[in-house]
Structure formats: structure tokens, C-alpha cells
Amino acid sequence: MAGQMPFRSQQQRKPSRQLSTDPRNELHPHMDHYIGIDVGTGSARACIMNDQGDIVGLASETIGLWQPQTGYYEQSTTDIWRCICTSIRRAMDQHNIDGDTIRGIGFDATCSLAVFSEDTDEPVNVTGPDFDNRDGLDRNVILWLDHRPVEETIKINATNHNLLRYVGGKMSIEMEIPKVLWLKNNMPKELFDRCKFYDLTDALTHMATGGETRSFCSVVCKQGFVPVGVDGSVKGWQEDFLTDIGLKDLCEDNFKRMGGVDGVNGKYLTAGELVGTLSERAAQDMGLPPGIAIGSGVIDAYAGWIGTVGAKVKLSSNELDPDHAKNDVSQAFTRLAAVAGTSTCHLAMSEKPVFVNGVWGPYRDVLLPDYWMAEGGQSATGELLRHVIETHPAFNEAHSVAETFNTNIYDYLNEHLREMREKENAPNVSWLGRHFFFYGDLFGNRSPVADPNMKGSVIGLSSDKSLDGLALYYYATMEFIALQTHQIVDAMNKSGHVISSIFMSGSQCQNSILMDLIAAACDMPVLIPRYVHAAVVHGAAMLGAKAASTNKEGKSEPLWNIMDRYSKAGKMVKPTTDENLKKLLKAKYKVFLEQCVDQQRYRKEVDEAVTGWQK
């Protein structure tokens, strides 16, 4: 078992009655604020956004993660909640924000499964074989990347149920229904029968308000919920599907343990709609006054869409791009949100449902009512870059040199590539890697092949162990990420999307060579947000703003209007106009596609050759 991470003591402070020291708040003493909460795989973050859309406070806290055995990843809502509350208190303290100016709170989180007891509302431990809480850590979350339900996922996909059309044809092992089925197959029956199940973001709004309202984003995107009226869906949850896979007991009492039936014994809302208000207990934990509006939450990548695609774009420090100066919701259909971190999620909105092989969705109502979302992705981008660099023989030397120059290894390698270009008098950096062909699905393929068994391949290997060799391998990895982005965008557009620009977020935005490559490979502009590291939590704060706009009749301001008002202008990376570079990348893309197809063909031919062999 991995080492257990102790809980951190919660900072104690009385709610401040002083005004923010931000100069805007001194000029506007009654300025409103909104809190965004982002719960990622490794940390919980809180940002404070003022009513001009500026982030005036930001803090994070590391979340505990346990691995009881290989492929198992568990967390605790108790620990996550403490990290959230600590982050809020620290973010408020940064500028002495008065708690009475907080009008709304929005949550996003990873699409992980959280389990509670239906009768006591206490966390239920998900660690077998005993499923008890003898260590007192409340490990009741099966993390999204947990791969324990292998057999359950195979069983689910063997049904070929119609709802699988809405998750790219196959339900992923990363989704929550396979994990619920694993618990059914492994928990004592009397314990499983007492469990109720939440997507993590719904668990957090439940803990904040005490209510049972669920988010369309959570249940539609990751739990097999088909909105009423789509393909004849009557209750959202599909009784025949749950029965076929062995979860008939979840159909009892109108699916109460999953959230119920909308308007009967449950309530489901689109992004940012008012879930309820901050309870006395939760308010005390956060150091805030009770009664603050809580918005319906979203999966973390979807908060990245909210925090980026509404931005106006600057061509220069003062000049807005005329094509983006006025934002209409229809412009969202042309904008792909690429939320890049360890992996990258690609999100696109459409007016009508668009089915794309290997792309999850289409999902209705999850962000804007009556519109549809599609979710593609790359299983590893940031993690792939890290892996390639750290496993190369020259890594230690490169790391030492980077430290000498007081820079990170990515910036150092980018500069090394530029120096190599100058030494070779090359027309561009891509020229250096013209004969190096790297296909990088080392961690499987999410889109558009949707094959977790995909691997990597290299053509052009040499015995070079030098810094130049590392820089070349690093460049080829960035080129792979860019070419695969092109492949995903191309697959989506061929199926009916109309993507013409990419709105990036995450630390990879700071990598200028990678951004140039993505723009060149896709032949479309890449937009970099103002808040590179905080686009997701900024989007969560906008959910809080939408909830706070709710009037007495229950109507709230459209989310797109809020995004348009609070999003900050970013900068544009234009696609190359160098025809020679375009020609080179076009040739490299052809090889990339051949490497992808050839790998599948090679595996098939070998599998046929060894059929019948005894292991």
C-alpha cells in the first residue's frame, strides 16, 4: 500500500470585515466577488473573482491520494473538503476580502465516483476486501484514473446498448458506471444496498448545500444518463441498460440512489444554475456567511471551456481582432477548447448532435441548455513530454544546465533547439526533425482511435545520447502532440463540427514552440488565455456568478453572457504562412497517419499468427 498522506490542519481565522486591498475594491467599496473551486487530480484550488472578472485571490492545497494496489487510486471527500476550505480561507486572506461581498460559489472537479451512506450521509470506504474505515481516512472516492473495473467495462460494452452511442461507442473504464458495478460485485451486499453515488462535483455541491440536486454535466457525460426526449429517453436513467449489466437494484425508487428522476424525486440542472445556498455548517468550515448562492457544478475540463472560449482576442496590446470583437453564442461552435495538463481534453459545442467515432458525446444540456457538447482527448500530453525527457540518457545533464540558468527544462530545451537551428543554418526548428518520426501513444489512445492498447513507435532512432539527441526527441514529441491534435480536429470537422480556432489553457500554453506547432499543424489560430494557469478555476467562478444572478422567479443570466463579460482578452498565435513549413508538416502528418494504421495492422497480423498458442 502506498504511504498514507496525513490530513493538514485547517487554518483558523475569523471572517474578515476589512475591504480588499485591491485598488479596484478601494474605489468600489461594495464590489461583489465570486469564488471558484477547482478539484483536480492532485490539488484543490480556490480563486476569488471580482465583478470585473479579475482574479484577486488564488490558493491551492495538495489532496491526499492512496494506491492500495496497482491500478487503484482513491481519495477522500473529507480530505478534499478540508483542502477546499483551507484554500478559500487563504485566497480570501490574500487581499482581505470581506466574506459579505461573496455572492456566489461554483465548483468543478474530476469525474470521479464518490460514495456515501444513504441513511447516515457519511462516506463509505471503497477499499476492499473489508470496505471498512478502520484507518479513519474516509476513502470514499474512486478516482477517474482508477482502472480496477476491467471486467465490468467489458461487460458493459458487450451490451451494445443504444446509450453507448453517446459516449463515442464505448463506455470508458474512466467513467463511473463501471466503478459502481465493481463495487456491486465486490462489496458485501448489505453495505452496497446502503450506498448512494455521486460524481465528485455533485458530492461537493451536496456537501455545500445539503441538497441532492445533480448536474447534467456529471450524469450525462460520465454516467450513462440520456436527457429526457433524446432517443426516446423518458426518465434519463436507462432501466434496461442498468438491468442488463447487473445494476437493477439502482432502478428502485425511481433511481433514488443515483439522483432520482427529474421533477419526480430528483432535480438536474445545467451549468451554473442555482443548486441551493451555502449551509450553516459548510459556511462555518469555509469562514463565510451562510446563504451564498451555489451553482450547479461541472467536470473540470468543462470549466476550462467556460473559462476560455468566451474570451475576446487581441491582435496587439490595444487592438481587438475584428472577428472576435463581438461575441455571439454561435461563435462557440467554431472554437475548440483544449484543456491541457497531464492529458488534454478537447471540447466543442454544436447546435445539433454530432456523432464522431472515438469522441465522447454528443451530450445535451451540460453547459448551455439545448446545445450539445463533444469531448475528445489525448491520453497523455504533459505526461508524455515529461516521460520522454526524463527517460533520455541526457536528462540529468539537461536538468543540471537548466538549473544553472535558473530556468525549467522545457524552456531550456526550446532555447537549445533554437541554437541548433542557428548552428545548422536551418530554415526553422521543424527542419531539425525532418527525418525523425515519433508516434507517441505510449499511454493508449483516447481519440479518435479510442484504443487503450495503442503504443508508441519511432523511425529514425540513432545512437545519439547527447543534449542534441534529447532536444530532437523532445521536438518530435511536441510535433506528435500537434499532429494528433490535427487528427482529432479533422475527425470532428469531417463528422459535422465547424471548428476553426483552438482556445488553449494549462501550462503548455507557455511553450511557444508547441503552440506554434499546433497552430501550424491544424492551420488555424491558437488562442492563449490571460490566466494560463487558472483558466479552469476562473471558469468555476463564473458558475458562481451565474448562480448569484438568479431572480425570485428562478431565472438566471445566460452563462454565455457571463462568459462574454468576465472573460479576459488573450493573445493569438497565428498559423504559419511559410509554405515550405506547411509542406513539411503535411508530409509528416501523412507518415503520422501511416504509423497509426500500421501499428493496428501489425498487431492484428501477429495476433492471427499466434491464435491458439498456449500461454
PDB file of N, CA and C in Angstrom, residues 241-323:
ATOM      1  N   PHE A 241     -30.757  -0.869 -19.528  1.00  0.00           N
ATOM      2  CA  PHE A 241     -29.294  -0.919 -19.510  1.00  0.00           C
ATOM      3  C   PHE A 241     -28.775  -1.338 -18.135  1.00  0.00           C
ATOM      4  N   LEU A 242     -29.256  -0.667 -17.098  1.00  0.00           N
ATOM      5  CA  LEU A 242     -28.793  -0.984 -15.749  1.00  0.00           C
ATOM      6  C   LEU A 242     -29.148  -2.420 -15.377  1.00  0.00           C
ATOM      7  N   THR A 243     -30.298  -2.896 -15.830  1.00  0.00           N
ATOM      8  CA  THR A 243     -30.699  -4.277 -15.560  1.00  0.00           C
ATOM      9  C   THR A 243     -29.777  -5.255 -16.276  1.00  0.00           C
ATOM     10  N   ASP A 244     -29.478  -4.961 -17.538  1.00  0.00           N
ATOM     11  CA  ASP A 244     -28.637  -5.861 -18.338  1.00  0.00           C
ATOM     12  C   ASP A 244     -27.247  -6.030 -17.737  1.00  0.00           C
ATOM     13  N   ILE A 245     -26.700  -4.976 -17.158  1.00  0.00           N
ATOM     14  CA  ILE A 245     -25.322  -5.057 -16.667  1.00  0.00           C
ATOM     15  C   ILE A 245     -25.248  -5.526 -15.207  1.00  0.00           C
ATOM     16  N   GLY A 246     -26.411  -5.718 -14.574  1.00  0.00           N
ATOM     17  CA  GLY A 246     -26.404  -6.229 -13.215  1.00  0.00           C
ATOM     18  C   GLY A 246     -26.617  -5.187 -12.136  1.00  0.00           C
ATOM     19  N   LEU A 247     -27.152  -4.022 -12.501  1.00  0.00           N
ATOM     20  CA  LEU A 247     -27.401  -2.958 -11.529  1.00  0.00           C
ATOM     21  C   LEU A 247     -28.887  -2.625 -11.430  1.00  0.00           C
ATOM     22  N   LYS A 248     -29.719  -3.656 -11.526  1.00  0.00           N
ATOM     23  CA  LYS A 248     -31.169  -3.468 -11.469  1.00  0.00           C
ATOM     24  C   LYS A 248     -31.594  -2.819 -10.156  1.00  0.00           C
ATOM     25  N   ASP A 249     -30.866  -3.120  -9.059  1.00  0.00           N
ATOM     26  CA  ASP A 249     -31.240  -2.557  -7.766  1.00  0.00           C
ATOM     27  C   ASP A 249     -31.147  -1.035  -7.741  1.00  0.00           C
ATOM     28  N   LEU A 250     -30.360  -0.442  -8.645  1.00  0.00           N
ATOM     29  CA  LEU A 250     -30.277   1.018  -8.691  1.00  0.00           C
ATOM     30  C   LEU A 250     -31.514   1.642  -9.329  1.00  0.00           C
ATOM     31  N   CYS A 251     -32.350   0.828  -9.979  1.00  0.00           N
ATOM     32  CA  CYS A 251     -33.575   1.333 -10.604  1.00  0.00           C
ATOM     33  C   CYS A 251     -34.696   1.524  -9.578  1.00  0.00           C
ATOM     34  N   GLU A 252     -34.538   0.941  -8.385  1.00  0.00           N
ATOM     35  CA  GLU A 252     -35.590   1.013  -7.379  1.00  0.00           C
ATOM     36  C   GLU A 252     -35.821   2.447  -6.925  1.00  0.00           C
ATOM     37  N   ASP A 253     -37.064   2.718  -6.523  1.00  0.00           N
ATOM     38  CA  ASP A 253     -37.443   4.062  -6.038  1.00  0.00           C
ATOM     39  C   ASP A 253     -37.070   5.142  -7.039  1.00  0.00           C
ATOM     40  N   ASN A 254     -37.334   4.833  -8.335  1.00  0.00           N
ATOM     41  CA  ASN A 254     -37.048   5.820  -9.386  1.00  0.00           C
ATOM     42  C   ASN A 254     -35.607   6.314  -9.333  1.00  0.00           C
ATOM     43  N   PHE A 255     -34.671   5.352  -9.220  1.00  0.00           N
ATOM     44  CA  PHE A 255     -33.232   5.639  -9.312  1.00  0.00           C
ATOM     45  C   PHE A 255     -32.754   6.589  -8.212  1.00  0.00           C
ATOM     46  N   LYS A 256     -33.384   6.503  -7.061  1.00  0.00           N
ATOM     47  CA  LYS A 256     -33.105   7.449  -5.976  1.00  0.00           C
ATOM     48  C   LYS A 256     -31.628   7.502  -5.613  1.00  0.00           C
ATOM     49  N   ARG A 257     -30.960   6.342  -5.595  1.00  0.00           N
ATOM     50  CA  ARG A 257     -29.557   6.296  -5.146  1.00  0.00           C
ATOM     51  C   ARG A 257     -28.591   6.908  -6.151  1.00  0.00           C
ATOM     52  N   MET A 258     -29.068   7.181  -7.367  1.00  0.00           N
ATOM     53  CA  MET A 258     -28.241   7.838  -8.394  1.00  0.00           C
ATOM     54  C   MET A 258     -28.631   9.306  -8.579  1.00  0.00           C
ATOM     55  N   GLY A 259     -29.680   9.738  -7.884  1.00  0.00           N
ATOM     56  CA  GLY A 259     -30.132  11.122  -8.027  1.00  0.00           C
ATOM     57  C   GLY A 259     -31.596  11.252  -8.344  1.00  0.00           C
ATOM     58  N   GLY A 260     -32.255  10.128  -8.676  1.00  0.00           N
ATOM     59  CA  GLY A 260     -33.689  10.157  -8.917  1.00  0.00           C
ATOM     60  C   GLY A 260     -34.076  10.579 -10.319  1.00  0.00           C
ATOM     61  N   VAL A 261     -35.371  10.820 -10.501  1.00  0.00           N
ATOM     62  CA  VAL A 261     -35.939  11.252 -11.779  1.00  0.00           C
ATOM     63  C   VAL A 261     -36.281  12.730 -11.682  1.00  0.00           C
ATOM     64  N   ASP A 262     -35.841  13.488 -12.656  1.00  0.00           N
ATOM     65  CA  ASP A 262     -36.035  14.938 -12.638  1.00  0.00           C
ATOM     66  C   ASP A 262     -37.524  15.280 -12.520  1.00  0.00           C
ATOM     67  N   GLY A 263     -37.847  16.111 -11.535  1.00  0.00           N
ATOM     68  CA  GLY A 263     -39.221  16.547 -11.350  1.00  0.00           C
ATOM     69  C   GLY A 263     -40.092  15.566 -10.591  1.00  0.00           C
ATOM     70  N   VAL A 264     -39.566  14.386 -10.292  1.00  0.00           N
ATOM     71  CA  VAL A 264     -40.320  13.385  -9.532  1.00  0.00           C
ATOM     72  C   VAL A 264     -39.721  13.256  -8.129  1.00  0.00           C
ATOM     73  N   ASN A 265     -38.523  12.700  -8.074  1.00  0.00           N
ATOM     74  CA  ASN A 265     -37.821  12.594  -6.786  1.00  0.00           C
ATOM     75  C   ASN A 265     -36.376  13.072  -6.911  1.00  0.00           C
ATOM     76  N   GLY A 266     -36.111  13.878  -7.928  1.00  0.00           N
ATOM     77  CA  GLY A 266     -34.773  14.394  -8.151  1.00  0.00           C
ATOM     78  C   GLY A 266     -34.813  15.696  -8.916  1.00  0.00           C
ATOM     79  N   LYS A 267     -33.648  16.325  -9.027  1.00  0.00           N
ATOM     80  CA  LYS A 267     -33.542  17.591  -9.751  1.00  0.00           C
ATOM     81  C   LYS A 267     -32.198  17.640 -10.453  1.00  0.00           C
ATOM     82  N   TYR A 268     -32.210  18.036 -11.716  1.00  0.00           N
ATOM     83  CA  TYR A 268     -30.997  18.101 -12.530  1.00  0.00           C
ATOM     84  C   TYR A 268     -30.920  19.479 -13.171  1.00  0.00           C
ATOM     85  N   LEU A 269     -29.721  20.072 -13.156  1.00  0.00           N
ATOM     86  CA  LEU A 269     -29.547  21.432 -13.643  1.00  0.00           C
ATOM     87  C   LEU A 269     -28.368  21.522 -14.595  1.00  0.00           C
ATOM     88  N   THR A 270     -28.437  22.487 -15.494  1.00  0.00           N
ATOM     89  CA  THR A 270     -27.312  22.750 -16.377  1.00  0.00           C
ATOM     90  C   THR A 270     -26.319  23.657 -15.656  1.00  0.00           C
ATOM     91  N   ALA A 271     -25.174  23.884 -16.283  1.00  0.00           N
ATOM     92  CA  ALA A 271     -24.039  24.519 -15.614  1.00  0.00           C
ATOM     93  C   ALA A 271     -24.390  25.874 -14.991  1.00  0.00           C
ATOM     94  N   GLY A 272     -24.090  26.021 -13.702  1.00  0.00           N
ATOM     95  CA  GLY A 272     -24.222  27.292 -13.012  1.00  0.00           C
ATOM     96  C   GLY A 272     -25.606  27.622 -12.505  1.00  0.00           C
ATOM     97  N   GLU A 273     -26.616  26.828 -12.866  1.00  0.00           N
ATOM     98  CA  GLU A 273     -27.951  27.110 -12.340  1.00  0.00           C
ATOM     99  C   GLU A 273     -27.961  26.910 -10.827  1.00  0.00           C
ATOM    100  N   LEU A 274     -28.845  27.606 -10.154  1.00  0.00           N
ATOM    101  CA  LEU A 274     -28.844  27.652  -8.696  1.00  0.00           C
ATOM    102  C   LEU A 274     -29.215  26.293  -8.098  1.00  0.00           C
ATOM    103  N   VAL A 275     -28.235  25.678  -7.415  1.00  0.00           N
ATOM    104  CA  VAL A 275     -28.447  24.404  -6.730  1.00  0.00           C
ATOM    105  C   VAL A 275     -29.092  24.643  -5.371  1.00  0.00           C
ATOM    106  N   GLY A 276     -28.662  25.677  -4.697  1.00  0.00           N
ATOM    107  CA  GLY A 276     -29.128  25.998  -3.350  1.00  0.00           C
ATOM    108  C   GLY A 276     -28.213  27.053  -2.779  1.00  0.00           C
ATOM    109  N   THR A 277     -28.210  27.181  -1.481  1.00  0.00           N
ATOM    110  CA  THR A 277     -27.354  28.178  -0.835  1.00  0.00           C
ATOM    111  C   THR A 277     -26.450  27.505   0.187  1.00  0.00           C
ATOM    112  N   LEU A 278     -25.372  28.176   0.513  1.00  0.00           N
ATOM    113  CA  LEU A 278     -24.365  27.641   1.417  1.00  0.00           C
ATOM    114  C   LEU A 278     -24.971  27.407   2.800  1.00  0.00           C
ATOM    115  N   SER A 279     -24.856  26.185   3.288  1.00  0.00           N
ATOM    116  CA  SER A 279     -25.453  25.832   4.577  1.00  0.00           C
ATOM    117  C   SER A 279     -24.648  26.431   5.729  1.00  0.00           C
ATOM    118  N   GLU A 280     -25.265  26.431   6.909  1.00  0.00           N
ATOM    119  CA  GLU A 280     -24.589  26.949   8.103  1.00  0.00           C
ATOM    120  C   GLU A 280     -23.305  26.167   8.374  1.00  0.00           C
ATOM    121  N   ARG A 281     -23.382  24.842   8.263  1.00  0.00           N
ATOM    122  CA  ARG A 281     -22.217  24.002   8.562  1.00  0.00           C
ATOM    123  C   ARG A 281     -21.086  24.255   7.564  1.00  0.00           C
ATOM    124  N   ALA A 282     -21.423  24.283   6.266  1.00  0.00           N
ATOM    125  CA  ALA A 282     -20.399  24.499   5.251  1.00  0.00           C
ATOM    126  C   ALA A 282     -19.818  25.909   5.355  1.00  0.00           C
ATOM    127  N   ALA A 283     -20.678  26.880   5.663  1.00  0.00           N
ATOM    128  CA  ALA A 283     -20.212  28.263   5.806  1.00  0.00           C
ATOM    129  C   ALA A 283     -19.199  28.388   6.933  1.00  0.00           C
ATOM    130  N   GLN A 284     -19.457  27.697   8.034  1.00  0.00           N
ATOM    131  CA  GLN A 284     -18.524  27.730   9.160  1.00  0.00           C
ATOM    132  C   GLN A 284     -17.184  27.124   8.758  1.00  0.00           C
ATOM    133  N   ASP A 285     -17.217  26.022   7.995  1.00  0.00           N
ATOM    134  CA  ASP A 285     -15.977  25.395   7.527  1.00  0.00           C
ATOM    135  C   ASP A 285     -15.158  26.345   6.658  1.00  0.00           C
ATOM    136  N   MET A 286     -15.847  27.114   5.814  1.00  0.00           N
ATOM    137  CA  MET A 286     -15.167  27.974   4.841  1.00  0.00           C
ATOM    138  C   MET A 286     -14.814  29.340   5.404  1.00  0.00           C
ATOM    139  N   GLY A 287     -15.381  29.703   6.552  1.00  0.00           N
ATOM    140  CA  GLY A 287     -15.165  31.038   7.072  1.00  0.00           C
ATOM    141  C   GLY A 287     -15.959  32.084   6.319  1.00  0.00           C
ATOM    142  N   LEU A 288     -17.152  31.689   5.839  1.00  0.00           N
ATOM    143  CA  LEU A 288     -18.002  32.574   5.050  1.00  0.00           C
ATOM    144  C   LEU A 288     -19.382  32.672   5.685  1.00  0.00           C
ATOM    145  N   PRO A 289     -20.139  33.698   5.342  1.00  0.00           N
ATOM    146  CA  PRO A 289     -21.524  33.760   5.835  1.00  0.00           C
ATOM    147  C   PRO A 289     -22.400  32.745   5.100  1.00  0.00           C
ATOM    148  N   PRO A 290     -23.387  32.160   5.752  1.00  0.00           N
ATOM    149  CA  PRO A 290     -24.281  31.227   5.061  1.00  0.00           C
ATOM    150  C   PRO A 290     -25.180  31.971   4.075  1.00  0.00           C
ATOM    151  N   GLY A 291     -25.828  31.202   3.198  1.00  0.00           N
ATOM    152  CA  GLY A 291     -26.795  31.783   2.273  1.00  0.00           C
ATOM    153  C   GLY A 291     -26.226  32.186   0.932  1.00  0.00           C
ATOM    154  N   ILE A 292     -24.938  31.989   0.692  1.00  0.00           N
ATOM    155  CA  ILE A 292     -24.327  32.335  -0.593  1.00  0.00           C
ATOM    156  C   ILE A 292     -24.840  31.375  -1.672  1.00  0.00           C
ATOM    157  N   ALA A 293     -25.134  31.894  -2.860  1.00  0.00           N
ATOM    158  CA  ALA A 293     -25.661  31.082  -3.967  1.00  0.00           C
ATOM    159  C   ALA A 293     -24.620  30.072  -4.441  1.00  0.00           C
ATOM    160  N   ILE A 294     -25.039  28.825  -4.649  1.00  0.00           N
ATOM    161  CA  ILE A 294     -24.170  27.754  -5.131  1.00  0.00           C
ATOM    162  C   ILE A 294     -24.649  27.326  -6.514  1.00  0.00           C
ATOM    163  N   GLY A 295     -23.744  27.325  -7.484  1.00  0.00           N
ATOM    164  CA  GLY A 295     -24.103  26.958  -8.856  1.00  0.00           C
ATOM    165  C   GLY A 295     -23.917  25.475  -9.119  1.00  0.00           C
ATOM    166  N   SER A 296     -24.696  24.943 -10.025  1.00  0.00           N
ATOM    167  CA  SER A 296     -24.526  23.553 -10.457  1.00  0.00           C
ATOM    168  C   SER A 296     -23.133  23.385 -11.048  1.00  0.00           C
ATOM    169  N   GLY A 297     -22.409  22.356 -10.605  1.00  0.00           N
ATOM    170  CA  GLY A 297     -21.013  22.198 -10.980  1.00  0.00           C
ATOM    171  C   GLY A 297     -20.810  21.489 -12.303  1.00  0.00           C
ATOM    172  N   VAL A 298     -19.557  21.410 -12.717  1.00  0.00           N
ATOM    173  CA  VAL A 298     -19.196  20.757 -13.979  1.00  0.00           C
ATOM    174  C   VAL A 298     -17.911  19.953 -13.777  1.00  0.00           C
ATOM    175  N   ILE A 299     -17.644  19.062 -14.708  1.00  0.00           N
ATOM    176  CA  ILE A 299     -16.377  18.333 -14.751  1.00  0.00           C
ATOM    177  C   ILE A 299     -15.265  19.336 -15.061  1.00  0.00           C
ATOM    178  N   ASP A 300     -14.070  19.108 -14.537  1.00  0.00           N
ATOM    179  CA  ASP A 300     -13.018  20.122 -14.585  1.00  0.00           C
ATOM    180  C   ASP A 300     -12.702  20.621 -15.996  1.00  0.00           C
ATOM    181  N   ALA A 301     -12.613  19.718 -16.971  1.00  0.00           N
ATOM    182  CA  ALA A 301     -12.297  20.160 -18.330  1.00  0.00           C
ATOM    183  C   ALA A 301     -13.365  21.094 -18.875  1.00  0.00           C
ATOM    184  N   TYR A 302     -14.617  20.868 -18.485  1.00  0.00           N
ATOM    185  CA  TYR A 302     -15.715  21.710 -18.969  1.00  0.00           C
ATOM    186  C   TYR A 302     -15.639  23.111 -18.365  1.00  0.00           C
ATOM    187  N   ALA A 303     -15.104  23.215 -17.149  1.00  0.00           N
ATOM    188  CA  ALA A 303     -14.842  24.538 -16.585  1.00  0.00           C
ATOM    189  C   ALA A 303     -13.766  25.251 -17.395  1.00  0.00           C
ATOM    190  N   GLY A 304     -12.836  24.473 -17.986  1.00  0.00           N
ATOM    191  CA  GLY A 304     -11.845  25.068 -18.886  1.00  0.00           C
ATOM    192  C   GLY A 304     -12.490  25.664 -20.117  1.00  0.00           C
ATOM    193  N   TRP A 305     -13.519  24.997 -20.645  1.00  0.00           N
ATOM    194  CA  TRP A 305     -14.278  25.567 -21.781  1.00  0.00           C
ATOM    195  C   TRP A 305     -14.905  26.890 -21.357  1.00  0.00           C
ATOM    196  N   ILE A 306     -15.554  26.896 -20.183  1.00  0.00           N
ATOM    197  CA  ILE A 306     -16.213  28.112 -19.695  1.00  0.00           C
ATOM    198  C   ILE A 306     -15.201  29.239 -19.514  1.00  0.00           C
ATOM    199  N   GLY A 307     -14.011  28.898 -19.036  1.00  0.00           N
ATOM    200  CA  GLY A 307     -13.018  29.923 -18.721  1.00  0.00           C
ATOM    201  C   GLY A 307     -12.216  30.417 -19.901  1.00  0.00           C
ATOM    202  N   THR A 308     -12.415  29.829 -21.090  1.00  0.00           N
ATOM    203  CA  THR A 308     -11.579  30.231 -22.240  1.00  0.00           C
ATOM    204  C   THR A 308     -12.366  30.689 -23.464  1.00  0.00           C
ATOM    205  N   VAL A 309     -13.405  29.944 -23.877  1.00  0.00           N
ATOM    206  CA  VAL A 309     -13.944  30.195 -25.221  1.00  0.00           C
ATOM    207  C   VAL A 309     -14.775  31.469 -25.334  1.00  0.00           C
ATOM    208  N   GLY A 310     -15.073  32.104 -24.209  1.00  0.00           N
ATOM    209  CA  GLY A 310     -15.801  33.372 -24.275  1.00  0.00           C
ATOM    210  C   GLY A 310     -14.903  34.578 -24.410  1.00  0.00           C
ATOM    211  N   ALA A 311     -13.593  34.364 -24.478  1.00  0.00           N
ATOM    212  CA  ALA A 311     -12.653  35.482 -24.478  1.00  0.00           C
ATOM    213  C   ALA A 311     -12.622  36.210 -25.809  1.00  0.00           C
ATOM    214  N   LYS A 312     -12.505  37.526 -25.740  1.00  0.00           N
ATOM    215  CA  LYS A 312     -12.199  38.313 -26.924  1.00  0.00           C
ATOM    216  C   LYS A 312     -10.690  38.227 -27.157  1.00  0.00           C
ATOM    217  N   VAL A 313     -10.276  38.400 -28.379  1.00  0.00           N
ATOM    218  CA  VAL A 313      -8.885  38.127 -28.740  1.00  0.00           C
ATOM    219  C   VAL A 313      -8.193  39.405 -29.178  1.00  0.00           C
ATOM    220  N   LYS A 314      -6.983  39.629 -28.662  1.00  0.00           N
ATOM    221  CA  LYS A 314      -6.206  40.806 -29.026  1.00  0.00           C
ATOM    222  C   LYS A 314      -5.165  40.467 -30.077  1.00  0.00           C
ATOM    223  N   LEU A 315      -5.097  41.291 -31.127  1.00  0.00           N
ATOM    224  CA  LEU A 315      -4.031  41.164 -32.114  1.00  0.00           C
ATOM    225  C   LEU A 315      -2.771  41.856 -31.612  1.00  0.00           C
ATOM    226  N   SER A 316      -2.959  42.885 -30.788  1.00  0.00           N
ATOM    227  CA  SER A 316      -1.834  43.600 -30.184  1.00  0.00           C
ATOM    228  C   SER A 316      -2.274  44.038 -28.805  1.00  0.00           C
ATOM    229  N   SER A 317      -1.463  44.860 -28.166  1.00  0.00           N
ATOM    230  CA  SER A 317      -1.784  45.249 -26.795  1.00  0.00           C
ATOM    231  C   SER A 317      -3.089  46.029 -26.704  1.00  0.00           C
ATOM    232  N   ASN A 318      -3.474  46.720 -27.767  1.00  0.00           N
ATOM    233  CA  ASN A 318      -4.677  47.547 -27.705  1.00  0.00           C
ATOM    234  C   ASN A 318      -5.717  47.205 -28.764  1.00  0.00           C
ATOM    235  N   GLU A 319      -5.367  46.347 -29.711  1.00  0.00           N
ATOM    236  CA  GLU A 319      -6.239  46.108 -30.860  1.00  0.00           C
ATOM    237  C   GLU A 319      -6.946  44.769 -30.745  1.00  0.00           C
ATOM    238  N   LEU A 320      -8.285  44.824 -30.738  1.00  0.00           N
ATOM    239  CA  LEU A 320      -9.065  43.593 -30.718  1.00  0.00           C
ATOM    240  C   LEU A 320      -9.210  43.048 -32.138  1.00  0.00           C
ATOM    241  N   ASP A 321      -9.145  41.742 -32.276  1.00  0.00           N
ATOM    242  CA  ASP A 321      -9.384  41.094 -33.550  1.00  0.00           C
ATOM    243  C   ASP A 321     -10.824  41.388 -33.969  1.00  0.00           C
ATOM    244  N   PRO A 322     -11.052  42.005 -35.138  1.00  0.00           N
ATOM    245  CA  PRO A 322     -12.420  42.372 -35.537  1.00  0.00           C
ATOM    246  C   PRO A 322     -13.355  41.178 -35.624  1.00  0.00           C
ATOM    247  N   ASP A 323     -12.824  39.988 -35.912  1.00  0.00           N
ATOM    248  CA  ASP A 323     -13.672  38.800 -35.996  1.00  0.00           C
ATOM    249  C   ASP A 323     -14.119  38.317 -34.624  1.00  0.00           C
TER     250      ASP A 323
END
